[in-house]
Coordinates of C-alpha atoms in Angstrom, one line a residue:
X1 CA 47.0 -8.6 -59.9
X2 CA 46.7 -7.0 -63.3
X3 CA 47.8 -3.5 -63.7
X4 CA 45.1 -1.0 -64.6
X5 CA 45.4 0.3 -68.1
X6 CA 46.4 3.9 -68.6
X7 CA 42.9 4.6 -69.9
X8 CA 41.4 4.2 -66.4
X9 CA 40.6 7.4 -64.6
X10 CA 40.9 5.6 -61.2
X11 CA 43.8 5.8 -58.8
X12 CA 44.1 4.5 -55.3
X13 CA 46.2 6.2 -52.6
X14 CA 47.5 4.4 -49.5
X15 CA 47.2 7.6 -47.6
X16 CA 43.4 7.5 -48.0
X17 CA 41.9 6.4 -44.6
X18 CA 38.8 4.9 -46.3
X19 CA 39.0 1.4 -47.9
X20 CA 39.1 1.5 -51.7
X21 CA 39.1 -1.2 -54.3
X22 CA 39.1 -1.3 -58.1
X23 CA 36.9 -4.0 -59.6
X24 CA 36.6 -5.5 -63.1
X25 CA 33.3 -6.0 -64.9
X26 CA 32.9 -9.4 -63.2
X27 CA 33.3 -7.9 -59.7
X28 CA 36.7 -9.3 -59.1
X29 CA 39.2 -7.2 -57.1
X30 CA 42.0 -5.9 -59.3
X31 CA 43.6 -3.6 -56.8
X32 CA 43.2 -2.2 -53.3
X33 CA 44.7 0.5 -51.0
X34 CA 46.4 0.0 -47.7
X35 CA 43.2 0.7 -45.7
X36 CA 41.4 -2.1 -47.5
X37 CA 44.3 -4.5 -46.8
X38 CA 44.4 -3.6 -43.1
X39 CA 40.7 -4.0 -42.8
X40 CA 40.3 -7.5 -44.3
X41 CA 43.4 -8.7 -42.2
X42 CA 41.9 -7.3 -39.0
X43 CA 38.5 -8.9 -39.8
X44 CA 40.4 -12.2 -40.6
X45 CA 38.9 -12.5 -44.1
X46 CA 40.2 -14.8 -46.8
X47 CA 40.6 -11.9 -49.3
X48 CA 39.6 -8.3 -49.8
X49 CA 36.5 -9.4 -51.8
X50 CA 35.1 -10.5 -48.4
X51 CA 34.8 -6.7 -47.7
X52 CA 32.2 -6.3 -50.5
X53 CA 28.4 -6.8 -50.4
X54 CA 27.3 -10.3 -51.4
X55 CA 25.5 -8.9 -54.5
X56 CA 28.7 -7.1 -55.8
X57 CA 28.4 -8.6 -59.3
X58 CA 24.9 -7.2 -59.8
X59 CA 26.0 -3.9 -58.4
X60 CA 29.0 -3.6 -60.7
X61 CA 27.0 -4.5 -63.8
X62 CA 24.2 -2.1 -63.0
X63 CA 26.8 0.7 -62.4
X64 CA 28.5 0.0 -65.8
X65 CA 25.3 -0.5 -67.8
X66 CA 23.6 2.6 -66.4
X67 CA 26.8 4.7 -66.2
X68 CA 25.9 6.0 -62.8
X69 CA 27.3 5.7 -59.3
X70 CA 25.5 3.5 -56.8
X71 CA 25.8 4.8 -53.2
X72 CA 25.2 3.6 -49.6
X73 CA 25.3 -0.2 -50.2
X74 CA 25.7 -1.9 -46.8
X75 CA 28.2 -4.7 -46.1
X76 CA 28.8 -6.2 -42.7
X77 CA 32.1 -7.8 -41.6
X78 CA 33.0 -8.8 -38.1
X79 CA 33.1 -5.7 -35.9
X80 CA 32.4 -3.2 -38.8
X81 CA 29.6 -2.0 -41.0
X82 CA 30.7 -0.5 -44.3
X83 CA 28.8 1.7 -46.7
X84 CA 30.1 1.2 -50.2
X85 CA 29.8 3.6 -53.2
X86 CA 30.4 2.1 -56.7
X87 CA 31.6 4.6 -59.3
X88 CA 31.8 3.2 -62.9
X89 CA 34.4 3.9 -65.7
X90 CA 32.6 2.8 -68.8
X91 CA 35.7 3.4 -71.0
X92 CA 37.9 0.9 -69.1
X93 CA 35.0 -1.3 -67.9
X94 CA 36.1 -1.0 -64.3
X95 CA 34.5 0.2 -61.2
X96 CA 35.9 2.1 -58.2
X97 CA 34.5 0.8 -55.0
X98 CA 35.0 3.1 -52.0
X99 CA 33.8 2.4 -48.5
X100 CA 33.2 4.4 -45.3
X101 CA 32.9 3.0 -41.7
X102 CA 29.2 3.5 -40.8
X103 CA 29.2 1.2 -37.8
X104 CA 28.1 3.9 -35.2
X105 CA 25.6 5.5 -37.5
X106 CA 23.9 2.3 -38.5
X107 CA 23.8 0.9 -34.9
X108 CA 22.4 4.2 -33.6
X109 CA 19.7 4.2 -36.3
X110 CA 18.8 0.6 -35.6
X111 CA 18.6 1.3 -31.8
X112 CA 16.4 4.3 -32.5
X113 CA 14.2 2.1 -34.7
X114 CA 13.9 -0.6 -32.1
X115 CA 13.2 2.0 -29.4
X116 CA 10.5 3.7 -31.6
X117 CA 8.9 0.3 -32.3
X118 CA 9.0 -0.6 -28.6
X119 CA 7.6 2.8 -27.6
X120 CA 4.7 2.4 -30.1
X121 CA 4.1 -1.1 -28.9
X122 CA 3.9 0.0 -25.3
X123 CA 1.8 3.2 -25.9
X124 CA -0.6 1.5 -28.2
X125 CA -1.2 -1.5 -25.9
X126 CA -0.7 -0.3 -22.3
X127 CA -3.8 -0.3 -20.1
X128 CA -2.6 2.9 -18.4
X129 CA -3.1 6.3 -20.0
X130 CA 0.1 8.1 -20.9
X131 CA -0.4 11.8 -21.8
X132 CA 1.5 15.0 -22.5
X133 CA 0.3 18.3 -21.2
X134 CA 1.1 22.0 -21.6
X135 CA 2.0 23.8 -18.4
X136 CA -1.6 25.0 -18.0
X137 CA -2.8 21.4 -18.2
X138 CA -4.2 21.3 -21.7
X139 CA -3.7 17.9 -23.5
X140 CA -0.9 17.8 -26.1
X141 CA -1.2 14.1 -26.8
X142 CA -2.5 10.8 -25.3
X143 CA -2.3 7.1 -25.8
X144 CA -5.2 5.1 -27.2
X145 CA -6.1 4.0 -23.6
X146 CA -7.8 7.3 -23.3
X147 CA -10.9 5.9 -25.0
X148 CA -11.3 3.1 -22.4
X149 CA -10.4 5.2 -19.4
X150 CA -11.9 8.6 -20.2
X151 CA -14.3 8.0 -23.1
X152 CA -12.2 10.3 -25.5
X153 CA -10.0 9.3 -28.4
X154 CA -6.5 10.9 -28.4
X155 CA -7.4 13.3 -31.2
X156 CA -10.5 14.5 -29.3
X157 CA -8.3 15.3 -26.2
X158 CA -5.8 17.5 -28.0
X159 CA -6.2 21.1 -26.7
X160 CA -8.8 20.2 -24.0
X161 CA -8.1 21.5 -20.5
X162 CA -7.9 19.0 -17.7
X163 CA -10.8 20.5 -15.9
X164 CA -13.1 19.8 -18.9
X165 CA -12.1 16.1 -19.0
X166 CA -11.6 15.4 -15.3
X167 CA -14.9 16.4 -13.8
X168 CA -15.8 15.7 -10.2
X169 CA -15.8 16.9 -6.6
X170 CA -12.6 18.7 -5.5
X171 CA -10.9 18.1 -8.9
X172 CA -10.0 21.7 -9.4
X173 CA -8.5 22.0 -6.0
X174 CA -6.4 18.9 -6.4
X175 CA -5.2 19.9 -9.9
X176 CA -4.1 23.3 -8.5
X177 CA -2.2 21.5 -5.7
X178 CA -0.5 19.2 -8.3
X179 CA 0.6 22.2 -10.5
X180 CA 2.2 23.8 -7.4
X181 CA 4.1 20.5 -6.6
X182 CA 5.2 20.1 -10.2
X183 CA 6.5 23.7 -10.2
X184 CA 8.4 23.3 -6.9
X185 CA 9.4 19.6 -6.9
X186 CA 9.0 18.5 -10.5
X187 CA 7.0 15.4 -9.5
X188 CA 3.5 14.9 -8.1
X189 CA 1.0 12.1 -7.5
X190 CA -2.7 12.4 -6.8
X191 CA -5.8 10.2 -6.4
X192 CA -9.0 11.6 -8.1
X193 CA -12.6 10.5 -8.2
X194 CA -13.9 11.6 -11.6
X195 CA -17.0 11.3 -13.8
X196 CA -16.4 9.3 -17.0
X197 CA -17.8 10.6 -20.2
X198 CA -20.5 8.0 -20.0
X199 CA -21.5 9.3 -16.5
X200 CA -20.0 6.5 -14.4
X201 CA -17.8 7.3 -11.5
X202 CA -14.1 6.3 -11.7
X203 CA -11.1 6.5 -9.4
X204 CA -7.8 7.4 -10.9
X205 CA -4.2 7.4 -9.6
X206 CA -2.1 9.9 -11.5
X207 CA 1.7 10.3 -11.4
X208 CA 3.1 13.4 -13.2
X209 CA 6.6 14.7 -14.0
X210 CA 7.6 18.1 -15.2
X211 CA 9.8 18.7 -18.2
X212 CA 11.8 21.9 -17.7
X213 CA 13.6 24.4 -20.0
X214 CA 17.3 23.9 -19.8
X215 CA 18.4 27.4 -18.9
X216 CA 15.5 29.0 -17.1
X217 CA 14.1 25.9 -15.3
X218 CA 10.5 26.8 -16.3
X219 CA 8.0 24.0 -16.8
X220 CA 7.5 23.6 -20.5
X221 CA 5.6 20.3 -20.5
X222 CA 4.1 17.7 -18.2
X223 CA 4.1 13.9 -18.7
X224 CA 1.4 12.0 -16.8
X225 CA 0.6 8.3 -16.3
X226 CA -3.0 7.7 -15.2
X227 CA -4.2 4.3 -13.8
X228 CA -7.8 3.3 -13.2
X229 CA -8.0 2.0 -9.6
X230 CA -11.8 1.9 -9.4
X231 CA -11.8 -1.9 -8.8
X232 CA -9.2 -1.6 -6.0
X233 CA -11.0 1.3 -4.3
X234 CA -14.4 -0.6 -4.4
X235 CA -12.7 -3.8 -3.1
X236 CA -11.2 -1.9 -0.2
X237 CA -14.6 -0.3 0.6
X238 CA -16.2 -3.7 0.5
X239 CA -13.5 -5.1 2.8
X240 CA -14.1 -2.3 5.2
X241 CA -17.8 -2.9 5.2
X242 CA -17.3 -6.6 5.7
X243 CA -14.9 -5.9 8.6
X244 CA -17.5 -3.7 10.2
X245 CA -20.2 -6.3 9.8
X246 CA -17.9 -9.0 11.3
X247 CA -16.9 -6.7 14.2
X248 CA -20.6 -6.0 14.9
X249 CA -21.4 -9.7 14.7
X250 CA -18.6 -10.5 17.1
X251 CA -19.9 -7.8 19.5
X252 CA -23.4 -9.4 19.4
X253 CA -21.9 -12.8 20.1
X254 CA -19.8 -11.5 22.9
X255 CA -22.8 -9.8 24.4
X256 CA -24.7 -13.2 24.4
X257 CA -21.8 -14.9 26.1
X258 CA -21.5 -12.2 28.7
X259 CA -25.2 -12.3 29.6
X260 CA -24.6 -13.5 33.2
X261 CA -21.9 -10.8 33.7
X262 CA -24.3 -8.1 32.4
X263 CA -27.1 -9.4 34.6
X264 CA -24.7 -9.1 37.6
X265 CA -23.6 -5.6 36.6
X266 CA -27.3 -4.5 36.5
X267 CA -28.5 -6.5 39.4
X268 CA -26.0 -5.2 41.9
X269 CA -26.8 -1.5 41.7
X270 CA -30.6 -2.2 41.4
X271 CA -30.5 -4.4 44.5
X272 CA -28.6 -1.7 46.4
X273 CA -31.1 0.9 45.3
X274 CA -34.0 -1.3 46.6
X275 CA -32.2 -1.8 49.9
X276 CA -31.6 1.9 50.5
X277 CA -35.1 2.8 49.3
X278 CA -36.6 0.3 51.9
X279 CA -34.3 1.6 54.6
X280 CA -35.3 5.2 53.8
X281 CA -39.0 4.3 54.1
X282 CA -38.4 2.9 57.5
X283 CA -36.4 6.0 58.6
X284 CA -39.2 8.3 57.3
X285 CA -41.8 6.5 59.5
X286 CA -39.7 7.2 62.6
X287 CA -38.8 10.8 61.6
X288 CA -41.8 12.3 63.5
X289 CA -40.5 11.0 66.8
X290 CA -36.7 11.0 65.9
X291 CA -35.6 13.9 63.6
X292 CA -32.2 12.3 63.3
X293 CA -33.8 9.8 61.0
X294 CA -34.0 12.4 58.3
X295 CA -30.2 12.5 58.1
X296 CA -30.3 8.8 57.5
X297 CA -32.9 9.3 54.8
X298 CA -30.8 12.0 53.1
X299 CA -27.8 9.7 53.2
X300 CA -29.8 6.9 51.7
X301 CA -31.2 9.0 48.9
X302 CA -27.6 10.1 48.0
X303 CA -26.6 6.5 47.7
X304 CA -29.7 5.7 45.6
X305 CA -28.6 8.5 43.2
X306 CA -25.1 7.1 43.1
X307 CA -26.1 3.6 42.3
X308 CA -28.7 4.7 39.8
X309 CA -26.0 6.6 37.9
X310 CA -23.8 3.6 38.0
X311 CA -26.6 1.5 36.5
X312 CA -27.0 4.2 33.8
X313 CA -23.3 4.0 33.1
X314 CA -23.5 0.2 32.6
X315 CA -26.3 0.6 30.1
X316 CA -24.5 3.4 28.3
X317 CA -21.3 1.3 28.2
X318 CA -23.2 -1.7 26.8
X319 CA -25.0 0.4 24.2
X320 CA -21.7 1.9 23.1
X321 CA -20.2 -1.6 22.9
X322 CA -23.1 -2.8 20.6
X323 CA -23.3 0.4 18.5
X324 CA -22.6 -0.3 14.8
X325 CA -20.9 2.5 13.0
X326 CA -17.6 4.1 12.0
X327 CA -14.6 4.0 14.3
X328 CA -14.2 7.1 16.4
X329 CA -10.6 7.4 17.6
X330 CA -9.6 9.8 20.4
X331 CA -7.1 10.0 23.2
X332 CA -8.2 7.6 26.0
X333 CA -6.9 6.9 29.5
X334 CA -5.8 3.3 29.2
X335 CA -6.1 2.5 33.0
X336 CA -9.8 3.6 32.9
X337 CA -10.5 1.3 29.9
X338 CA -8.8 -1.6 31.6
X339 CA -10.8 -1.1 34.8
X340 CA -14.1 -0.9 33.0
X341 CA -13.4 -4.1 31.1
X342 CA -12.3 -5.9 34.2
X343 CA -15.5 -4.9 36.0
X344 CA -17.5 -6.1 33.0
X345 CA -15.9 -9.5 33.1
X346 CA -15.6 -9.9 36.9
X347 CA -18.9 -11.8 37.4
X348 CA -18.0 -14.4 34.8
X349 CA -14.5 -14.7 36.4
X350 CA -15.8 -15.2 39.9
X351 CA -18.3 -17.7 38.8
X352 CA -15.4 -19.9 37.6
X353 CA -13.2 -19.1 40.7
X354 CA -10.9 -16.9 38.7
X355 CA -9.7 -13.6 40.1
X356 CA -9.0 -10.6 37.8
X357 CA -6.1 -8.5 39.1
X358 CA -5.0 -5.2 37.6
X359 CA -1.4 -4.0 37.7
X360 CA -1.8 -0.5 36.3
X361 CA 0.9 2.1 35.6
X362 CA 1.0 4.8 38.3
X363 CA 1.1 7.6 35.6
X364 CA -1.8 6.5 33.4
X365 CA -0.8 6.0 29.8
X366 CA -2.8 7.8 27.1
X367 CA -3.2 6.3 23.6
X368 CA -5.2 7.2 20.6
X369 CA -7.8 4.6 19.8
X370 CA -11.5 3.8 19.6
X371 CA -12.5 3.0 23.2
X372 CA -15.4 0.7 22.2
X373 CA -13.2 -1.4 19.9
X374 CA -10.4 -1.5 22.4
X375 CA -12.8 -2.7 25.0
X376 CA -13.9 -5.4 22.6
X377 CA -10.3 -6.6 22.2
X378 CA -9.6 -6.7 25.9
X379 CA -12.9 -8.5 26.7
X380 CA -11.9 -11.1 24.2
X381 CA -8.4 -11.5 25.7
X382 CA -9.7 -11.8 29.2
X383 CA -12.4 -14.3 28.3
X384 CA -9.8 -16.4 26.4
X385 CA -7.7 -16.3 29.5
X386 CA -10.6 -17.4 31.7
X387 CA -11.4 -20.3 29.4
X388 CA -7.7 -21.3 29.2
X389 CA -7.5 -21.3 33.0
X390 CA -10.7 -23.4 33.3
X391 CA -9.2 -25.8 30.8
X392 CA -6.0 -26.2 32.8
X393 CA -7.8 -26.9 36.1
X394 CA -10.3 -29.3 34.6
X395 CA -13.2 -30.2 37.0
X396 CA -11.4 -28.8 40.1
X397 CA -12.8 -25.3 40.9
X398 CA -12.4 -25.3 44.7
X399 CA -9.4 -23.9 46.6
X400 CA -7.5 -20.7 46.0
X401 CA -8.8 -18.8 42.9
X402 CA -6.7 -18.8 39.7
X403 CA -5.6 -15.4 38.5
X404 CA -5.9 -13.3 35.3
X405 CA -3.5 -10.4 35.5
X406 CA -3.9 -7.3 33.4
X407 CA -0.8 -5.0 33.3
X408 CA -0.4 -1.6 31.7
X409 CA 3.1 -0.1 31.4
X410 CA 5.5 1.8 29.2
X411 CA 8.7 0.0 28.4
X412 CA 12.2 1.3 27.7
X413 CA 11.4 2.0 24.1
X414 CA 8.6 4.2 25.2
X415 CA 6.0 1.8 23.9
X416 CA 2.7 1.5 25.7
X417 CA 1.9 -2.2 26.6
X418 CA -1.3 -3.9 27.8
X419 CA -0.5 -7.5 28.9
X420 CA -3.2 -10.1 29.8
X421 CA -1.6 -13.2 31.5
X422 CA -3.5 -16.3 32.4
X423 CA -2.7 -19.6 34.2
X424 CA -3.9 -21.8 31.4
X425 CA -2.0 -24.7 29.7
X426 CA -0.1 -22.4 27.4
X427 CA 0.9 -23.0 23.8
X428 CA 4.1 -24.0 22.0
X429 CA 5.7 -21.8 19.3
X430 CA 3.6 -23.4 16.5
X431 CA 0.4 -22.9 18.4
X432 CA 1.2 -19.2 19.1
X433 CA 1.8 -18.7 15.3
X434 CA -1.5 -20.4 14.4
X435 CA -3.7 -18.8 17.1
X436 CA -3.9 -15.5 15.1
X437 CA -4.9 -17.1 11.8
X438 CA -8.5 -16.5 10.7
X439 CA -10.8 -19.5 11.5
X440 CA -8.2 -21.3 13.5
X441 CA -9.6 -22.4 16.9
X442 CA -9.3 -25.1 19.5
X443 CA -12.8 -24.5 20.9
X444 CA -15.5 -26.9 19.8
X445 CA -18.0 -24.0 19.3
X446 CA -15.6 -21.3 18.3
X447 CA -15.4 -19.5 15.0
X448 CA -11.7 -18.7 15.1
X449 CA -12.3 -15.0 14.4
X450 CA -11.7 -13.5 17.8
X451 CA -7.9 -13.2 18.0
X452 CA -7.6 -12.6 14.3
X453 CA -10.0 -9.7 14.5
X454 CA -8.5 -8.4 17.7
X455 CA -5.1 -8.3 16.0
X456 CA -6.6 -6.4 13.0
X457 CA -8.2 -3.9 15.4
X458 CA -5.0 -3.2 17.3
X459 CA -3.1 -2.9 14.0
X460 CA -5.7 -0.4 12.9
X461 CA -4.6 1.8 15.8
X462 CA -1.0 1.5 14.7
X463 CA -0.1 -1.2 17.3
X464 CA 0.5 -4.9 17.3
X465 CA -1.0 -7.9 19.2
X466 CA 1.3 -10.8 20.0
X467 CA 1.6 -13.7 22.5
X468 CA 4.4 -15.4 24.4
X469 CA 4.6 -18.1 27.1
X470 CA 4.1 -16.8 30.6
X471 CA 6.0 -17.5 33.8
X472 CA 2.8 -18.9 35.2
X473 CA 2.8 -21.7 32.7
X474 CA 0.0 -20.0 30.8
X475 CA 0.1 -17.4 28.1
X476 CA 0.6 -13.7 27.9
X477 CA -1.2 -11.7 25.2
X478 CA 0.4 -8.3 24.6
X479 CA -1.1 -5.3 22.9
X480 CA 1.9 -3.1 21.9
X481 CA 1.4 0.5 20.8
X482 CA 4.2 2.6 19.3
X483 CA 6.1 5.3 21.1
X484 CA 4.7 8.8 21.2
X485 CA 6.3 12.1 22.1
X486 CA 3.4 12.8 24.4
X487 CA 3.7 9.5 26.3
X488 CA 6.5 9.8 28.8
X489 CA 5.2 8.1 31.9
X490 CA 6.8 5.9 34.6
X491 CA 6.5 2.1 34.3
X492 CA 5.7 1.6 38.0
X493 CA 2.4 -0.2 38.6
X494 CA -0.1 -0.5 41.3
X495 CA -1.9 -3.8 41.9
X496 CA -5.6 -4.0 42.8
X497 CA -8.6 -6.1 42.4
X498 CA -11.9 -4.5 41.2
X499 CA -14.6 -3.9 43.8
X500 CA -17.7 -6.0 43.6

């Protein structure tokens, strides 16, 4: 390389850690220091001119013509980003090019720019409302989704208290509870029903996080994300209404199918009442000559009262079974519910030469459920068992009666079980999987909703309904209820058959 004439004011030092080059008026490299040599060798460049910006010639000419330094010109080489400064010496017609390593600075700035662009893209297009709040709840800022969700533009919200924007029942109470949670835990979620600015009602799901002061830990700001869940809430309400309608329809259908059993339930106490009333009349006629007949009349009247009350209970039970309304859960004695259901289904069973046997836990289990809905499930399971047993026997109904066994017990895991076992043809594994699917049925006139709905009802009580092959060759349907601290009974059972 040519030596720099003495008139040049430039000098390069190998001790300088920053790359330095001396360029002529055409941008060619005349000289470079050790840092520049090491850098182009490390970057595997053909020459030190590869360290310079691609428009180096234009930069050199501009610096010389304007007699001014040109700063912060970027050049990228493998692994490094350099920022060059070009300092002219008009007298010698040469330029000092000095670089600094700006890799970290430039990459950090680019990352910040990308993050800012991504943040703006998200905040300006998200369907959820992202908002900043002062500790007292006043809006500091909000994303444009505020117009769609609340009816306010972000600039309208600034400075407004939450209570002024989120209007509705119990809103103030829930906001106060949320502030306490943010103060104590730093995070809170709530579901609010609010009145939109246009007067419509909306449901919101809001998650908030507290930003704290570093040293004192005081809440200085709150970031919230609000989501409109109105469609989901309305869909759930519609589903609940549909489920209630289906359950009521199923109860009506069951009532029609149990007509003969209901007639038997009512006919038995009424016939008994007529018999005792007739006998009491006869005894009254003989009371003048035989005073002991009055004791017989008194006994007959007591029995009439007993059977009239029994008929009243049957009517009350049927009315409760048909009642349409919201579920009413309460602790119920499981053995009593099973006995009631067995009595209700007994006439239909006897008509088909099927015997219903109860194997009840000696210490009656208590579960929390709606007794009417639970009776509906058990009636469905028993009637399915009767139909399966009839199917297995075909035309043959004489001989020893087949059995439907209802068992209540508490297993080793402290779970309460109700098991209904029949002597039907049973099902394979695939059939057991399919039997609980909605609208799946093997009955010509069936809807396929009974077992599906029964499982939904049991799951609504926190339990589960499943099936398994029985030792009798039929099927066992098991209602399983989770363990409870208050349910610690023995699993011993007593076997009996309901009275006629």
